[in-house]
Amino acid sequence: MRQPRVVLASGYEGGFQPISLGTAASWLSRSGITPVCVDTFVDGIDEAAFANADLVAVSVQMFQSIAPAIEIAETARRVNPSARIVMFGAHANIHAERLLGAHCTEIVRGDWEPALVAAARQSAGEDVALPPELSSAINAGQPITVNIQRSGHMAPSRAILPGLQKYTYAEFGKFLDGGKQPVVGNIETARGCHHSCSYCSVFAATGTKVNFIPIDIVMQDIRQVVEMGATHICFIDAEFINSKRHGIEVVRRMKAEFPSLTFDITTRADHILESKNTIVELNDLGCRFITTAMEFPTQRVLDAVNKDLTLDHIEGAIAYCSEIGAKLNATFILFNPWVSLEDLLGFDQWLDKTGLGETIDPVQFTTRLYLYKGSHLLSNPEVRKLQLVEHDFHYEWKHSDPRVDELFAEMTRSDDPAEFKRCCIKC
Ligand code: SF4
């Protein structure tokens, strides 16, 4: 049997090294297949990479990944019309019906590694059964199988990805404290989240399933990024405290082996309050900041997006972090359908009251709810009443009070209004 020629490609993975390609490469290598990895985010598109490929697998992890993924797929199709083009990742899953046929030949719904191995082997002429999570136009009408319970885990093959130094972690800037920008290694300890916030693309893509990565595998990956020069670890899990033990155990082992590493995590306000001892320990071990999504500080907004948080949770978490000296990187969806003009005008006062005004990133003053197709929010009765303008992969929405949209236009006037602002690392 000949070697299949596989290109793994990514256009955007949150500004980090695309480890979705890295884990796929590990699985392919174990099957004796050596892929080529392309990250157009840092290296641009090299048409020659696609010329002889049997299979081009394109990662679509975030909303912002869609446009570059389509550009990659179109380039591959133009230079190599017979290549099989498979898309995978959270937003490939969410937009499967819109991408399949129009931009790719197949979509992987859920964990992509085993499906890509099967597709690659089949592309080389092997008689292999394709897993049900690999959807093609042929089985598009069948019930969707989303599988994030892959059997076995492997650390990403980082050596075939662009170097860590090519990726700048912009979020870190405001926490530098006069120090120098670190080299950041993005580490995943689990995929998925147990919660069901209705705007969240993690929930839209894979529901409330969580797949933990064994600590030995996570440590293997941490050793790789340290070897590549990482001085800071960004734990890119959508929710670091998915489990009370897993994440903290990773950090304990990491610090025992690499005492000088700093790190940051993302977690919910209620988890901060439920895990106070863990938060103190993380802070003591070198956690530089905690990213936490607060959406908007009114109960009406928190309930509308099914955040399962109270305003007391949010203010309690802020007060507790301030008390122990832990820094919060708070994120908001400031402009949303449930906020009133009066709420918005009182936001600065709330920031002053809680002390968050000192660290809030200015980008947070112009965040607007993103209503992507496939979002659970589209079944919300209040969202259904909004005036919507349809685009290929999302809807623009108008607030019921035009003064709110006027304020948004004013706030974004000196900005690029078309720029999408992320509220956290995974969305
Ligand atoms: S927003 Fe955060 S807590 Fe909510 S479902 Fe998504 S990852 Fe989980």
PDB file of C-alpha atoms in Angstrom, residues 187 215 218-219 222-223 225-226 232-235 240 247-264 282 285-287:
ATOM      1  CA  ILE A 187      -1.599  23.431  26.636  1.00  0.00           C
ATOM      2  CA  ILE A 215      -1.833  13.893  33.080  1.00  0.00           C
ATOM      3  CA  VAL A 218      -0.251  16.630  29.289  1.00  0.00           C
ATOM      4  CA  MET A 219       3.168  16.551  30.970  1.00  0.00           C
ATOM      5  CA  ILE A 222       4.522  20.593  28.564  1.00  0.00           C
ATOM      6  CA  ARG A 223       8.040  19.143  28.243  1.00  0.00           C
ATOM      7  CA  VAL A 225       6.884  23.335  24.718  1.00  0.00           C
ATOM      8  CA  VAL A 226       9.560  24.009  27.334  1.00  0.00           C
ATOM      9  CA  HIS A 232       4.650  30.708  30.181  1.00  0.00           C
ATOM     10  CA  ILE A 233       1.845  28.189  29.762  1.00  0.00           C
ATOM     11  CA  CYS A 234      -1.623  29.241  28.662  1.00  0.00           C
ATOM     12  CA  PHE A 235      -4.010  26.461  29.621  1.00  0.00           C
ATOM     13  CA  PHE A 240      -9.860  24.647  33.602  1.00  0.00           C
ATOM     14  CA  GLY A 247      -6.091  20.761  36.426  1.00  0.00           C
ATOM     15  CA  ILE A 248      -4.485  21.437  39.797  1.00  0.00           C
ATOM     16  CA  GLU A 249      -2.671  18.097  39.630  1.00  0.00           C
ATOM     17  CA  VAL A 250      -1.270  19.055  36.214  1.00  0.00           C
ATOM     18  CA  VAL A 251      -0.023  22.363  37.657  1.00  0.00           C
ATOM     19  CA  ARG A 252       1.549  20.679  40.704  1.00  0.00           C
ATOM     20  CA  ARG A 253       3.477  18.265  38.500  1.00  0.00           C
ATOM     21  CA  MET A 254       4.400  21.004  36.042  1.00  0.00           C
ATOM     22  CA  LYS A 255       5.795  23.261  38.773  1.00  0.00           C
ATOM     23  CA  ALA A 256       7.688  20.388  40.411  1.00  0.00           C
ATOM     24  CA  GLU A 257       9.487  19.830  37.125  1.00  0.00           C
ATOM     25  CA  PHE A 258       9.676  23.422  35.840  1.00  0.00           C
ATOM     26  CA  PRO A 259       9.582  25.795  38.839  1.00  0.00           C
ATOM     27  CA  SER A 260      10.109  28.976  36.814  1.00  0.00           C
ATOM     28  CA  LEU A 261       7.138  28.521  34.474  1.00  0.00           C
ATOM     29  CA  THR A 262       4.240  30.919  34.894  1.00  0.00           C
ATOM     30  CA  PHE A 263       0.772  30.146  33.581  1.00  0.00           C
ATOM     31  CA  ASP A 264      -2.803  31.351  33.173  1.00  0.00           C
ATOM     32  CA  LEU A 282      -2.715  28.290  41.717  1.00  0.00           C
ATOM     33  CA  LEU A 285       2.279  28.514  42.098  1.00  0.00           C
ATOM     34  CA  GLY A 286       2.582  31.312  39.526  1.00  0.00           C
ATOM     35  CA  CYS A 287      -0.828  31.814  37.921  1.00  0.00           C
TER      36      CYS A 287
END
